[in-house]
Coordinates of N, CA and C in Angstrom, one line a residue:
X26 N 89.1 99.8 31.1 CA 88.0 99.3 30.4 C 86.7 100.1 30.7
X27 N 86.1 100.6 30.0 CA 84.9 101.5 29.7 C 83.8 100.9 29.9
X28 N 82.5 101.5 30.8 CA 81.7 100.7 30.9 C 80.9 101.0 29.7
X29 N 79.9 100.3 29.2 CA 78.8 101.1 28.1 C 77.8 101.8 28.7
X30 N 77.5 102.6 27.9 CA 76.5 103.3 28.6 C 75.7 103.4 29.0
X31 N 74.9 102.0 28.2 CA 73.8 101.0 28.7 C 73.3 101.0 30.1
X32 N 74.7 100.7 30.5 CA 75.2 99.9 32.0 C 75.0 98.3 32.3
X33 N 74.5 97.5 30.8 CA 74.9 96.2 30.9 C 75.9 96.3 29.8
X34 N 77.0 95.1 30.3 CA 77.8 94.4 29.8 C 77.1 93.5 28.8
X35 N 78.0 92.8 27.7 CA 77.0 91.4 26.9 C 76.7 90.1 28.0
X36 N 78.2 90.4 28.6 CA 77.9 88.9 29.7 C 77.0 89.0 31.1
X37 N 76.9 90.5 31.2 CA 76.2 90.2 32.4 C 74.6 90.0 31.8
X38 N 74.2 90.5 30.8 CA 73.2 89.9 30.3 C 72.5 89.0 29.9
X39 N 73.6 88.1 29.4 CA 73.7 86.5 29.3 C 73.2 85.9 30.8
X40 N 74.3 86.5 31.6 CA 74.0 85.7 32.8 C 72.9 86.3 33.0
X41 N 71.9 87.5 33.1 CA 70.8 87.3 33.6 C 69.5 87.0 32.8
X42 N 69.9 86.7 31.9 CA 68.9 85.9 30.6 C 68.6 83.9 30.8
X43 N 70.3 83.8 31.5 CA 70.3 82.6 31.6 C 69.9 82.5 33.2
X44 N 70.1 83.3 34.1 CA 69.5 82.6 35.5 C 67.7 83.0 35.6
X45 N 67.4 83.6 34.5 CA 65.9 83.7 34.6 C 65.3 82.5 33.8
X46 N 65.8 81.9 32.8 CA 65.7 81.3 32.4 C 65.4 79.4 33.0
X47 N 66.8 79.7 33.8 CA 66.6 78.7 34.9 C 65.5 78.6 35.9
X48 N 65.4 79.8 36.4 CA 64.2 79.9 37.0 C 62.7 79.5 36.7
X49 N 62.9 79.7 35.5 CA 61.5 79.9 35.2 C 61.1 78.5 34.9
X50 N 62.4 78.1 34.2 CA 62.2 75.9 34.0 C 61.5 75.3 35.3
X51 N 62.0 76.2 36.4 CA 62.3 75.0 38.2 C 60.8 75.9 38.0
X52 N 60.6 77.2 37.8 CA 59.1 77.6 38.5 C 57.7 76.6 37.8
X53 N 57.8 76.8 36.2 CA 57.1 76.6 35.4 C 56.5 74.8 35.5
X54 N 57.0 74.1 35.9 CA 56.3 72.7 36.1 C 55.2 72.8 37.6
X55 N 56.0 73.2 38.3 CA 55.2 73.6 39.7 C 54.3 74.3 39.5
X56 N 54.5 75.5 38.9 CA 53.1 76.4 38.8 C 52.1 75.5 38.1
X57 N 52.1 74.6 36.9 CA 51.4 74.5 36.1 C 50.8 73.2 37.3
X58 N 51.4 72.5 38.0 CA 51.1 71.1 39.1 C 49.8 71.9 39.6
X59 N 50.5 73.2 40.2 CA 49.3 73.8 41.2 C 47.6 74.5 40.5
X60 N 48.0 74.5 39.4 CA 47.2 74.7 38.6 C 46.1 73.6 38.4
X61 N 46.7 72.7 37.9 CA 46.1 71.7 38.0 C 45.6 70.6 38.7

């Protein structure tokens, strides 16, 4: 199996679209708390 040349895969993409995503949910209430 051939990497692309890219050097991302579709899934490792996903996964890092989806763990930033998570992130950003758990960051984004807190930041806005400290904000306010």
């Amino acid at each position: 199996m051939r990497r692309q040349s890219s050097g991302f895969t579709l899934v490792e993409l996903i996964i890092t679209i989806s763990v930033m995503a998570i992130l950003a949910g758990i960051a984004a209430p807190s930041f806005l708390q400290s904000i306010d």
